[in-house]
DNA sequence: GATGCTTACGCGATTCGTAAAGATC
DNA sequence: GATCTTTACGAATCGCGTAAGCATC
C-alpha cells in the first residue's frame, strides 16, 4: 500500500487506461502495470478489469479510500514544509463565495493579501495542502453550532460570524410578499443546486444545477424563476433582482468559519485576528 | 513520506528512544536512525531533538497528521482485504456501552455473534480497520441530526434509534424532585467526565474523571454525589440508585447509529437490518 | 495488424544489517 | 565508562526501463 502505487491506481482508474496514466505520471506503461500488479498482489484481489479498464468492486472500494488518503498525505507534507519555511510577508486567503462579506472586506489590509475564491468544498483542502495560509468557509448551521467540515487534516477552526438566512424568490412568487417563510412550506419547490457556492441543503430535489462560483449569475437564475436559492439575507437583498424572504424555520443561520493550519503566525495571525474579532463563537 | 518512515517516527516519538522503537518494530537502531534522517531530509526540518529524544515543533505538527493518516491507511487495507475474504458466518459487532440497549438485545440472533464493547471514540476505528463487521455508536445530538463522528474512513452510517436524555442526580439533590431540568440550570454543577462511556458535553467543567466502560460503576459514582452524568433516560432510571430527571432544554436526544464498511453482506446484513428496523432516520 | 497490457531481464538505486565512530551523561 | 545515536560500507532487494510476448479489437 505504498502511496505511489495508490496514486498510480487512481490515475489509471480515472483515465481508464494504463498507458494514459503512464503518460500523466511520467512512467512507462510497464511500470504502471507493475504498480497495479503489486497492489493486486498485496491486497490479494483484482482491482481493475482490463479491456476495458474499469475498477472492480474491490477497486471501487479502494478508490473511496485512496482520495482522502492521498489528500491527507499531501496535507501533512505541505503543513510541515510550510512550518519550516520562513513566514511570508504575503498572505493567501482562500474563501468560499458567500464568505466574502463586509467583515472580510473590512479586515483586509491595504496590501499583501491574495484572495482566492473557491467552492466551499475545496477550501479546507486548499488550506491543508498549503496553497493558502488561511481559509474562510461558510455553510448553514444551527445557531452557534460548528459547521460540518470534511476533516482532511487537523485544522484549527474558529467561528467568524453568523448571519440570518433568506430565500431568494422570483418576483411574483406566491410567497414573495411574506415577511418570512418556513423551509417546510417550500418542500415541493424547485431548488437550484450550486455546489460551487454552497448550502447544499436540498440537492436531492434540485432541478437546475449551477456550476461556478459567481453569485451574480446564481441570483439571476433564481430571480428568473429557474429555482430557489438559500442565501445570507444580506446577499439575497443585495441581489438587485428577485425578492428576499427571511427564513423563520428551521432555525438556521449562515455561519462563517476561519480555518488555519495550526496557530497562524506573522501577517496571517494579524489577518486572522481581524477576521474573528468580536466573533460569536 | 513513506508510511514506514512515518510509523517509525511515531514509535520513536512515543517511546522517546531510537533503540526502543527499533526493538518494538523489529529493526536495528541503525535502520531507525536512517528512517528519521530520511524523513528529516525529505521535509527539510529537524523533527526530533536527540538526547533527550523529543519532537520539535515541526515534529509535533507531523505527529498530529501521522496518527489519522496511518489509521486511514490501515482502514483502507483492512477494508479491501475483508471485501476479498469470504463472508464469515460469525459476525462481530462493536458497540459503545450506551448503545447496548433493548433494541440491540432484541436484534441479536441466537448464535454467531460476538459483541465487543468499546469506548465510543474507538468504535469507528474498530469497524474501519476490520476488527469488527458492524459498529453501534451513540452520542447526544439534536433530534434527527446525525452524530459528529471522526471520519477515519468512508463508513456507511445509518440511524438506529433516538431516546430521551436524563440527568442522573444523587438523592437529595435540590433538583431531584423536579419533573425536568434544563442544562443551563446545571451550568455550575460538577460533572463526571467519562470518555469511555460517552456524552463528553461538559468535559471542561468536569471534576471527576472516570475511565472505563462499566455503566454500573459510573451510575454508582453519580448516585454517591461525585458529579452528575447525562444518560439515556432509560439507563438513568434503571440505575437503581440516584434520581433520573429528564432533560427539557436544550432539545437533545440520545442517538444511536450503525456503522458498516460499505454495504453489509451475509449474516452482517441481516443483523444490520434488524438493528435499523423502524429507525427514525 | 494496430493498440494496449503483461512478462522477462538487466541496471541502478534503495534499504537494511554489521561494525566502528562519535556524542552525551 | 556506559549508553545511545550517527556514519561507513557491503549485500540483498527493489523499482524502473527496454524489449519481447500476448491478447483483444
Coordinates of C-alpha atoms (C1' of nucleotides) in Angstrom, one line a residue:
Chain A
X1 CA 0.0 0.0 0.0
X2 CA 2.8 2.4 -1.0
X3 CA 1.2 5.8 -1.7
X4 CA 3.0 5.8 -5.1
X5 CA 1.1 2.7 -6.0
X6 CA -2.1 4.2 -4.8
X7 CA -1.5 7.4 -6.8
X8 CA -0.9 5.3 -9.9
X9 CA -4.1 3.3 -9.2
X10 CA -6.3 6.3 -9.0
X11 CA -4.8 7.7 -12.2
X12 CA -5.4 4.5 -14.1
X13 CA -8.9 4.3 -12.8
X14 CA -9.6 7.9 -13.7
X15 CA -8.2 7.7 -17.2
X16 CA -9.4 4.1 -17.7
X17 CA -6.0 3.4 -19.2
X18 CA -2.6 2.1 -18.2
X19 CA -0.7 3.9 -20.9
X20 CA -2.6 7.2 -20.3
X21 CA -1.8 7.0 -16.6
X22 CA 1.9 6.3 -17.5
X23 CA 2.0 9.4 -19.7
X24 CA 0.4 11.6 -17.0
X25 CA 2.7 10.3 -14.2
X26 CA 5.9 10.2 -16.2
X27 CA 6.3 6.4 -16.1
X28 CA 6.4 3.8 -18.7
X29 CA 3.4 1.5 -19.4
X30 CA 5.4 -1.3 -17.9
X31 CA 6.0 0.5 -14.6
X32 CA 2.3 1.2 -14.3
X33 CA 1.5 -2.4 -15.0
X34 CA 3.9 -3.4 -12.3
X35 CA 2.4 -0.9 -9.8
X36 CA -1.1 -2.3 -10.3
X37 CA 0.2 -5.9 -10.2
X38 CA 2.0 -5.1 -6.9
X39 CA -1.2 -3.6 -5.4
X40 CA -3.3 -6.5 -6.5
X41 CA -0.8 -9.0 -5.2
X42 CA -0.6 -7.1 -1.8
X43 CA -4.4 -6.9 -1.4
X44 CA -5.0 -10.4 -2.9
X45 CA -7.8 -9.1 -5.1
X46 CA -8.3 -8.0 -8.6
X47 CA -8.8 -4.2 -8.6
X48 CA -9.2 -3.5 -12.3
X49 CA -10.7 -5.3 -15.2
X50 CA -8.5 -4.9 -18.3
X51 CA -10.0 -4.2 -21.7
X52 CA -12.0 -2.2 -20.9
X53 CA -10.0 -0.8 -17.9
X54 CA -12.5 -0.3 -15.1
X55 CA -12.4 -0.8 -11.3
X56 CA -13.9 -3.9 -9.9
X57 CA -16.0 -3.9 -6.7
X58 CA -12.8 -4.1 -4.6
X59 CA -11.3 -1.4 -6.8
X60 CA -14.2 0.9 -6.2
X61 CA -13.8 0.4 -2.5
X62 CA -10.1 1.2 -2.7
X63 CA -10.8 4.3 -4.7
X64 CA -13.1 5.6 -2.0
X65 CA -10.2 5.3 0.5
X66 CA -7.5 6.5 -1.8
X67 CA -8.7 10.0 -2.4
X68 CA -8.9 11.2 1.2
X69 CA -5.8 9.3 2.0
X70 CA -3.6 10.9 -0.6
X71 CA -5.1 14.3 0.2
X72 CA -4.2 13.9 3.9
X73 CA -0.7 12.8 2.9
X74 CA -0.2 15.9 0.8
X75 CA -1.6 18.0 3.6
X76 CA 0.8 16.6 6.1
X77 CA 3.7 17.1 3.9
X78 CA 2.7 20.6 2.9
X79 CA 2.0 21.5 6.5
X80 CA 5.4 20.6 7.9
X81 CA 7.2 22.1 4.9
X82 CA 5.3 25.4 5.4
X83 CA 6.2 25.4 9.1
X84 CA 9.9 25.1 8.2
X85 CA 9.7 27.8 5.5
X86 CA 10.1 31.4 6.5
X87 CA 6.8 33.1 7.3
X88 CA 5.9 35.0 4.1
X89 CA 5.0 38.7 4.2
X90 CA 2.3 38.0 1.7
X91 CA -0.8 36.1 2.9
X92 CA -3.0 34.0 0.7
X93 CA -6.6 33.7 1.9
X94 CA -9.0 31.1 0.4
X95 CA -12.6 31.9 0.7
X96 CA -15.9 30.4 -0.5
X97 CA -18.1 33.0 -2.4
X98 CA -20.6 33.6 0.4
X99 CA -17.8 34.1 2.9
X100 CA -16.8 37.2 1.1
X101 CA -18.8 39.7 3.0
X102 CA -18.4 43.1 4.7
X103 CA -16.5 41.5 7.6
X104 CA -13.8 40.2 5.2
X105 CA -13.7 43.4 3.2
X106 CA -13.1 45.4 6.4
X107 CA -10.5 43.1 7.7
X108 CA -8.3 43.1 4.6
X109 CA -5.2 45.2 5.0
X110 CA -4.3 47.6 2.2
X111 CA -1.6 45.4 0.7
X112 CA 0.0 42.0 0.9
X113 CA -3.1 39.8 0.7
X114 CA -4.1 37.4 -2.1
X115 CA -7.8 36.4 -2.1
X116 CA -8.7 33.2 -3.8
X117 CA -12.3 32.3 -4.2
X118 CA -13.1 28.6 -4.3
X119 CA -16.1 26.3 -3.9
X120 CA -16.6 25.7 -0.2
X121 CA -15.8 22.0 -0.5
X122 CA -12.3 22.9 -1.8
X123 CA -11.4 25.4 0.8
X124 CA -10.3 23.0 3.6
X125 CA -8.1 21.1 1.1
X126 CA -6.6 24.4 -0.2
X127 CA -5.6 25.4 3.4
X128 CA -4.4 21.9 4.3
X129 CA -2.3 21.2 1.3
X130 CA -0.6 24.5 1.6
X131 CA -1.8 26.7 -1.3
X132 CA -3.3 29.1 1.2
X133 CA -2.4 30.4 4.7
X134 CA -6.0 30.9 5.9
X135 CA -9.4 29.8 4.7
X136 CA -12.9 31.1 5.2
X137 CA -15.7 28.6 4.7
X138 CA -19.4 29.1 5.1
X139 CA -22.5 27.0 5.4
X140 CA -25.8 26.6 7.1
X141 CA -25.8 25.6 10.7
X142 CA -28.0 25.7 13.8
X143 CA -27.1 28.9 15.8
X144 CA -23.7 28.7 17.4
X145 CA -23.2 25.1 16.1
X146 CA -20.0 24.5 14.2
X147 CA -20.1 23.6 10.5
X148 CA -19.7 20.1 9.4
X149 CA -16.4 20.1 7.5
X150 CA -14.6 17.2 6.0
X151 CA -11.5 16.7 8.1
X152 CA -8.8 16.5 5.6
X153 CA -6.2 17.4 8.2
X154 CA -6.1 18.7 11.7
X155 CA -7.0 22.3 11.1
X156 CA -7.8 25.0 13.6
X157 CA -11.4 26.1 13.3
X158 CA -12.6 29.4 14.7
X159 CA -16.1 31.0 14.3
X160 CA -16.1 34.1 12.2
X161 CA -19.6 35.3 12.2
X162 CA -23.2 34.3 11.8
X163 CA -25.9 35.9 9.7
X164 CA -29.6 35.5 9.1
X165 CA -30.7 33.4 6.1
X166 CA -33.2 34.2 3.4
X167 CA -34.7 32.5 0.4
X168 CA -34.4 34.3 -2.9
X169 CA -37.7 34.1 -4.8
X170 CA -38.6 35.4 -8.2
X171 CA -40.9 38.4 -8.4
X172 CA -44.5 37.3 -8.4
X173 CA -43.8 34.1 -6.5
X174 CA -46.8 33.3 -4.2
X175 CA -44.6 33.7 -1.1
X176 CA -42.9 36.9 -2.4
X177 CA -44.9 39.2 -0.2
X178 CA -44.5 37.3 3.0
X179 CA -42.5 38.5 6.0
X180 CA -40.9 35.1 6.5
X181 CA -41.1 31.6 5.2
X182 CA -40.6 28.1 6.6
X183 CA -38.5 25.6 4.8
X184 CA -41.3 23.2 5.1
X185 CA -43.6 25.5 3.1
X186 CA -41.1 25.2 0.2
X187 CA -40.8 21.4 0.5
X188 CA -42.2 20.9 -3.0
X189 CA -40.4 23.9 -4.6
X190 CA -37.7 23.5 -7.2
X191 CA -34.2 24.5 -5.9
X192 CA -31.0 25.3 -7.7
X193 CA -28.1 23.1 -6.7
X194 CA -25.0 25.2 -6.7
X195 CA -22.1 23.2 -5.2
X196 CA -19.6 25.8 -6.1
X197 CA -21.4 28.3 -3.9
X198 CA -22.8 26.3 -1.1
X199 CA -25.7 25.5 1.0
X200 CA -26.3 22.0 -0.5
X201 CA -29.4 21.5 1.7
X202 CA -31.7 20.3 -1.0
X203 CA -29.5 18.8 -3.6
X204 CA -31.8 15.8 -3.9
X205 CA -34.8 17.9 -5.1
X206 CA -32.8 20.2 -7.3
X207 CA -33.9 20.7 -10.8
X208 CA -31.3 23.1 -12.1
X209 CA -27.6 22.7 -11.3
X210 CA -25.3 25.6 -11.4
X211 CA -21.6 25.0 -11.6
X212 CA -19.4 28.0 -10.9
X213 CA -18.6 30.5 -8.1
X214 CA -20.3 33.6 -9.4
X215 CA -23.0 34.8 -7.1
X216 CA -24.5 37.3 -9.5
X217 CA -25.2 34.5 -12.1
X218 CA -26.8 32.4 -9.4
X219 CA -29.1 35.2 -8.2
X220 CA -30.0 35.9 -11.8
X221 CA -31.0 32.3 -12.3
X222 CA -33.1 32.4 -9.2
X223 CA -34.8 35.7 -10.0
X224 CA -35.6 34.4 -13.4
X225 CA -37.6 31.7 -11.8
X226 CA -35.4 28.7 -12.5
X227 CA -35.4 27.7 -8.9
X228 CA -35.0 28.9 -5.4
X229 CA -31.7 29.6 -3.5
X230 CA -31.0 29.8 0.1
X231 CA -28.6 32.7 0.8
X232 CA -27.5 35.0 3.6
X233 CA -30.2 37.7 3.9
X234 CA -27.7 40.4 3.2
X235 CA -26.7 38.8 -0.1
X236 CA -30.3 38.0 -1.2
X237 CA -31.4 41.5 -0.5
X238 CA -28.5 43.0 -2.4
X239 CA -29.1 40.8 -5.4
X240 CA -30.9 43.5 -7.3
X241 CA -33.5 41.1 -8.7
X242 CA -36.0 38.8 -7.1
X243 CA -37.4 39.0 -3.6
X244 CA -35.6 38.0 -0.4
X245 CA -37.7 36.5 2.2
X246 CA -36.1 35.6 5.6
X247 CA -36.2 32.1 6.8
X248 CA -38.1 31.6 10.1
X249 CA -37.9 27.8 10.5
X250 CA -36.0 25.7 11.0
X251 CA -33.7 27.9 13.0
X252 CA -30.7 28.0 10.8
X253 CA -28.1 30.7 10.3
X254 CA -25.4 31.3 7.7
X255 CA -22.2 30.6 9.6
X256 CA -18.7 31.5 8.5
X257 CA -15.6 29.9 10.0
X258 CA -11.9 30.6 9.7
X259 CA -9.5 27.7 9.0
X260 CA -5.8 27.7 9.7
X261 CA -3.2 25.0 9.8
X262 CA -2.1 25.2 13.4
X263 CA -1.9 28.6 15.0
X264 CA -1.3 31.3 12.4
X265 CA 1.9 33.3 12.6
X266 CA 3.1 36.7 11.3
X267 CA 1.0 38.5 8.9
X268 CA -1.6 35.7 8.8
X269 CA -2.1 35.9 12.5
X270 CA -2.9 39.6 12.2
X271 CA -5.5 39.0 9.5
X272 CA -7.0 36.1 11.4
X273 CA -7.4 38.3 14.5
X274 CA -9.2 40.9 12.5
X275 CA -11.5 38.3 10.8
X276 CA -12.6 36.8 14.1
X277 CA -12.7 40.0 16.2
X278 CA -16.0 40.1 18.2
X279 CA -16.9 36.7 16.9
X280 CA -19.9 34.9 18.4
X281 CA -18.0 31.7 18.9
Chain B
X1 CA 6.8 10.4 3.4
X2 CA 6.8 6.7 3.2
X3 CA 4.3 5.3 5.7
X4 CA 7.0 3.0 7.1
X5 CA 9.1 6.1 7.9
X6 CA 6.0 7.7 9.5
X7 CA 5.4 4.6 11.6
X8 CA 8.9 4.6 12.8
X9 CA 8.7 8.3 13.6
X10 CA 5.6 7.9 15.7
X11 CA 7.2 4.9 17.5
X12 CA 10.4 6.9 18.3
X13 CA 8.3 9.9 19.5
X14 CA 6.1 7.8 21.6
X15 CA 9.0 5.8 23.2
X16 CA 11.3 8.8 23.2
X17 CA 14.0 6.5 22.1
X18 CA 15.6 5.3 18.8
X19 CA 16.7 2.0 20.2
X20 CA 13.4 1.4 21.9
X21 CA 11.5 2.0 18.7
X22 CA 13.9 -0.3 16.9
X23 CA 13.2 -3.1 19.3
X24 CA 9.4 -2.6 19.0
X25 CA 9.5 -2.5 15.2
X26 CA 12.0 -5.3 14.7
X27 CA 14.6 -3.1 13.1
X28 CA 18.1 -2.2 14.2
X29 CA 19.0 1.1 15.8
X30 CA 20.8 1.9 12.6
X31 CA 17.7 1.5 10.4
X32 CA 15.6 3.6 12.7
X33 CA 18.3 6.4 12.6
X34 CA 18.2 6.2 8.8
X35 CA 14.5 6.4 8.7
X36 CA 14.4 9.5 10.8
X37 CA 17.2 11.0 8.8
X38 CA 15.3 10.3 5.6
X39 CA 12.2 11.9 6.9
X40 CA 14.1 15.0 8.1
X41 CA 15.9 15.2 4.8
X42 CA 12.7 15.0 2.9
X43 CA 10.9 17.6 4.9
X44 CA 14.0 19.7 5.3
X45 CA 13.3 20.2 9.0
X46 CA 14.5 18.7 12.3
X47 CA 11.7 16.6 13.6
X48 CA 13.3 15.3 16.8
X49 CA 15.8 16.6 19.4
X50 CA 18.3 13.9 20.4
X51 CA 19.3 13.4 23.9
X52 CA 16.7 13.7 25.2
X53 CA 14.7 12.4 22.3
X54 CA 11.6 14.7 21.9
X55 CA 9.7 16.1 19.0
X56 CA 10.4 19.6 17.8
X57 CA 7.6 22.0 16.8
X58 CA 7.7 20.5 13.3
X59 CA 7.7 17.1 14.8
X60 CA 4.7 17.8 16.9
X61 CA 2.9 19.0 13.8
X62 CA 3.8 15.9 11.9
X63 CA 2.7 13.7 14.7
X64 CA -0.8 15.3 14.6
X65 CA -1.0 14.3 11.0
X66 CA 0.6 10.9 11.3
X67 CA -1.9 9.2 13.6
X68 CA -5.0 9.7 11.5
X69 CA -3.0 9.1 8.4
X70 CA -1.7 5.7 9.5
X71 CA -5.2 4.8 10.8
X72 CA -6.8 5.5 7.5
X73 CA -4.1 3.5 5.7
X74 CA -4.8 0.5 7.9
X75 CA -8.5 1.0 7.4
X76 CA -8.2 1.1 3.6
X77 CA -6.1 -2.0 3.6
X78 CA -8.3 -3.9 6.0
X79 CA -11.4 -2.9 4.1
X80 CA -10.3 -4.2 0.8
X81 CA -8.9 -7.3 2.3
X82 CA -12.2 -8.0 4.1
X83 CA -14.1 -7.5 0.9
X84 CA -12.0 -10.1 -0.8
X85 CA -12.2 -12.6 2.0
X86 CA -15.2 -14.9 2.2
X87 CA -18.1 -13.5 4.2
X88 CA -17.8 -15.1 7.6
X89 CA -20.7 -16.8 9.2
X90 CA -19.8 -15.3 12.5
X91 CA -20.4 -11.5 12.9
X92 CA -18.5 -9.3 15.2
X93 CA -20.3 -6.2 16.5
X94 CA -18.5 -3.3 18.2
X95 CA -20.7 -1.2 20.4
X96 CA -20.3 1.7 22.8
X97 CA -21.7 1.0 26.3
X98 CA -24.8 3.2 25.9
X99 CA -25.6 1.6 22.6
X100 CA -26.3 -1.7 24.3
X101 CA -30.0 -1.3 24.8
X102 CA -33.2 -3.3 24.3
X103 CA -33.1 -2.7 20.6
X104 CA -29.7 -4.4 20.3
X105 CA -30.7 -7.2 22.7
X106 CA -33.8 -8.0 20.7
X107 CA -31.9 -7.9 17.4
X108 CA -29.2 -10.3 18.3
X109 CA -29.7 -13.7 16.8
X110 CA -29.4 -16.8 18.9
X111 CA -25.8 -17.6 17.8
X112 CA -23.0 -16.5 15.7
X113 CA -22.5 -13.0 17.1
X114 CA -19.6 -11.6 19.0
X115 CA -20.3 -8.4 20.9
X116 CA -17.4 -6.2 21.7
X117 CA -18.0 -3.2 24.0
X118 CA -15.6 -0.3 23.4
X119 CA -15.4 3.4 24.2
X120 CA -17.4 5.3 21.6
X121 CA -14.3 7.0 20.3
X122 CA -12.8 3.7 19.3
X123 CA -15.8 2.1 17.6
X124 CA -15.3 3.8 14.2
X125 CA -11.7 2.7 14.1
X126 CA -12.6 -0.8 15.1
X127 CA -15.1 -1.1 12.2
X128 CA -12.8 0.7 9.8
X129 CA -9.6 -1.3 10.5
X130 CA -11.5 -4.5 10.2
X131 CA -11.7 -6.0 13.7
X132 CA -15.5 -5.7 13.5
X133 CA -18.1 -6.1 10.8
X134 CA -20.6 -3.6 12.3
X135 CA -20.5 -0.9 14.9
X136 CA -23.0 0.8 17.1
X137 CA -22.1 4.3 18.4
X138 CA -24.1 6.7 20.5
X139 CA -24.0 10.3 21.5
X140 CA -26.0 13.4 22.1
X141 CA -27.5 15.2 19.1
X142 CA -30.2 17.5 18.1
X143 CA -33.3 15.5 17.1
X144 CA -32.8 13.7 13.8
X145 CA -29.4 15.2 13.4
X146 CA -26.5 12.8 12.7
X147 CA -23.8 12.3 15.2
X148 CA -20.4 14.0 14.7
X149 CA -18.1 11.1 14.2
X150 CA -14.4 11.2 13.3
X151 CA -14.1 10.2 9.7
X152 CA -11.4 7.6 9.9
X153 CA -12.7 6.0 6.7
X154 CA -15.7 6.2 4.4
X155 CA -18.1 4.3 6.5
X156 CA -21.8 3.8 5.9
X157 CA -23.8 5.5 8.7
X158 CA -27.4 4.6 9.4
X159 CA -29.6 5.9 12.2
X160 CA -30.6 3.2 14.7
X161 CA -32.8 5.0 17.2
X162 CA -33.2 8.0 19.4
X163 CA -34.0 8.2 23.0
X164 CA -34.8 10.8 25.6
X165 CA -32.0 12.1 27.8
X166 CA -31.9 12.5 31.5
X167 CA -29.6 13.7 34.2
X168 CA -28.7 11.3 37.0
X169 CA -28.7 13.2 40.3
X170 CA -27.8 11.9 43.7
X171 CA -30.7 11.5 46.1
X172 CA -31.4 14.7 48.0
X173 CA -30.1 16.9 45.2
X174 CA -32.0 20.2 45.1
X175 CA -33.4 19.3 41.6
X176 CA -34.1 15.7 42.5
X177 CA -37.8 16.3 42.7
X178 CA -38.3 18.2 39.5
X179 CA -40.1 16.8 36.5
X180 CA -37.4 18.1 34.2
X181 CA -34.2 20.1 34.2
X182 CA -32.6 22.5 31.8
X183 CA -28.9 22.1 31.1
X184 CA -28.4 25.8 31.9
X185 CA -29.7 25.3 35.4
X186 CA -26.9 22.9 35.9
X187 CA -24.2 25.1 34.4
X188 CA -22.3 25.4 37.7
X189 CA -22.7 21.8 38.7
X190 CA -19.9 19.3 38.8
X191 CA -20.0 16.7 36.1
X192 CA -18.2 13.4 35.7
X193 CA -16.1 13.1 32.6
X194 CA -16.4 9.5 31.3
X195 CA -14.8 9.3 27.9
X196 CA -15.1 5.6 27.9
X197 CA -18.9 5.8 28.0
X198 CA -19.7 9.0 26.2
X199 CA -21.5 12.2 26.2
X200 CA -18.5 14.4 26.6
X201 CA -20.7 17.5 26.7
X202 CA -19.1 19.2 29.6
X203 CA -15.6 17.8 29.9
X204 CA -14.3 21.3 30.5
X205 CA -16.1 21.6 33.8
X206 CA -15.6 18.0 34.9
X207 CA -14.2 17.4 38.3
X208 CA -14.1 13.7 38.4
X209 CA -12.9 11.6 35.5
X210 CA -14.0 8.0 35.1
X211 CA -12.0 5.8 32.8
X212 CA -13.7 2.5 31.9
X213 CA -16.7 1.3 30.1
X214 CA -18.8 0.0 33.1
X215 CA -22.1 1.8 33.3
X216 CA -22.9 0.5 36.8
X217 CA -19.7 1.9 38.2
X218 CA -20.5 5.3 36.6
X219 CA -24.0 5.4 38.0
X220 CA -22.7 4.5 41.4
X221 CA -20.3 7.4 41.3
X222 CA -23.1 9.7 40.3
X223 CA -25.6 8.5 42.9
X224 CA -22.9 8.9 45.5
X225 CA -22.7 12.6 44.7
X226 CA -19.4 12.7 43.0
X227 CA -20.9 14.5 40.0
X228 CA -23.7 14.5 37.5
X229 CA -24.0 12.3 34.4
X230 CA -26.1 12.7 31.3
X231 CA -27.6 9.4 30.2
X232 CA -30.4 8.0 28.2
X233 CA -33.5 8.3 30.4
X234 CA -34.0 4.5 30.2
X235 CA -30.5 3.9 31.6
X236 CA -30.7 6.6 34.3
X237 CA -34.0 5.2 35.6
X238 CA -32.7 1.7 35.6
X239 CA -29.6 2.7 37.6
X240 CA -31.1 1.6 40.9
X241 CA -29.6 4.5 42.7
X242 CA -29.9 8.2 42.4
X243 CA -32.7 10.1 40.7
X244 CA -33.2 10.4 37.0
X245 CA -34.6 13.8 35.8
X246 CA -35.4 14.2 32.1
X247 CA -33.7 16.9 30.2
X248 CA -36.0 19.6 28.8
X249 CA -33.6 22.0 27.2
X250 CA -31.6 22.2 25.0
X251 CA -33.6 19.8 22.9
X252 CA -31.1 17.0 22.7
X253 CA -31.6 13.3 22.3
X254 CA -29.5 10.2 22.8
X255 CA -28.9 9.0 19.3
X256 CA -27.5 5.6 18.2
X257 CA -26.1 5.0 14.8
X258 CA -25.0 1.9 12.9
X259 CA -21.6 1.9 11.1
X260 CA -20.6 -0.5 8.5
X261 CA -17.8 -0.5 5.9
X262 CA -19.7 -0.3 2.6
X263 CA -22.9 -2.2 2.4
X264 CA -23.0 -5.1 4.8
X265 CA -23.3 -8.6 3.4
X266 CA -24.4 -12.0 4.5
X267 CA -25.0 -12.5 8.2
X268 CA -23.9 -8.9 8.9
X269 CA -26.6 -7.6 6.6
X270 CA -29.3 -9.5 8.4
X271 CA -28.2 -8.1 11.8
X272 CA -27.9 -4.6 10.4
X273 CA -31.5 -4.8 9.1
X274 CA -32.8 -5.9 12.5
X275 CA -30.9 -3.1 14.2
X276 CA -32.2 -0.4 12.0
X277 CA -35.7 -1.7 11.5
X278 CA -38.3 1.1 12.1
X279 CA -35.5 3.6 12.5
X280 CA -36.4 7.3 12.7
X281 CA -33.7 8.2 10.2
Chain C
dG1 C1' -2.4 -5.7 -38.0
dA2 C1' -2.8 -2.0 -34.6
dT3 C1' -3.4 -1.0 -30.0
dG4 C1' -2.5 -1.8 -25.3
dC5 C1' -1.5 -4.8 -21.3
dT6 C1' 1.9 -8.3 -19.4
dT7 C1' 6.3 -10.6 -18.7
dA8 C1' 11.5 -11.2 -18.9
dC9 C1' 15.6 -9.3 -17.9
dG10 C1' 19.3 -6.0 -16.7
dC11 C1' 21.0 -2.0 -14.4
dG12 C1' 20.9 1.5 -10.9
dA13 C1' 19.1 3.0 -6.6
dT14 C1' 17.3 1.9 -2.2
dT15 C1' 17.5 -0.2 2.3
dC16 C1' 18.9 -2.9 5.7
dG17 C1' 22.4 -5.0 8.9
dT18 C1' 27.2 -5.1 10.8
dA19 C1' 30.6 -2.6 12.7
dA20 C1' 33.1 1.3 14.0
dA21 C1' 33.0 6.1 15.5
dG22 C1' 31.1 10.0 17.9
dA23 C1' 28.5 12.3 21.5
dT24 C1' 26.5 12.9 25.9
dC25 C1' 25.6 11.9 30.6
Chain D
dG1 C1' 33.0 4.4 31.1
dA2 C1' 28.2 3.3 29.9
dT3 C1' 24.5 4.3 27.0
dC4 C1' 22.7 5.9 22.9
dT5 C1' 22.9 8.0 18.2
dT6 C1' 25.4 8.5 13.8
dT7 C1' 28.2 7.1 10.0
dA8 C1' 30.6 3.8 6.8
dC9 C1' 30.2 0.1 4.0
dG10 C1' 28.8 -4.2 1.8
dA11 C1' 24.9 -7.4 0.4
dA12 C1' 20.4 -8.2 -0.8
dT13 C1' 16.4 -6.3 -2.6
dC14 C1' 13.5 -3.2 -5.1
dG15 C1' 12.0 -0.5 -8.8
dC16 C1' 12.2 1.2 -13.2
dG17 C1' 13.1 1.0 -18.3
dT18 C1' 14.0 -1.7 -22.5
dA19 C1' 12.2 -5.1 -25.3
dA20 C1' 9.8 -9.0 -26.4
dG21 C1' 5.3 -11.6 -25.8
dC22 C1' 0.4 -11.9 -25.9
dA23 C1' -4.5 -10.7 -26.1
dT24 C1' -8.2 -8.1 -28.0
dC25 C1' -10.4 -5.1 -31.1

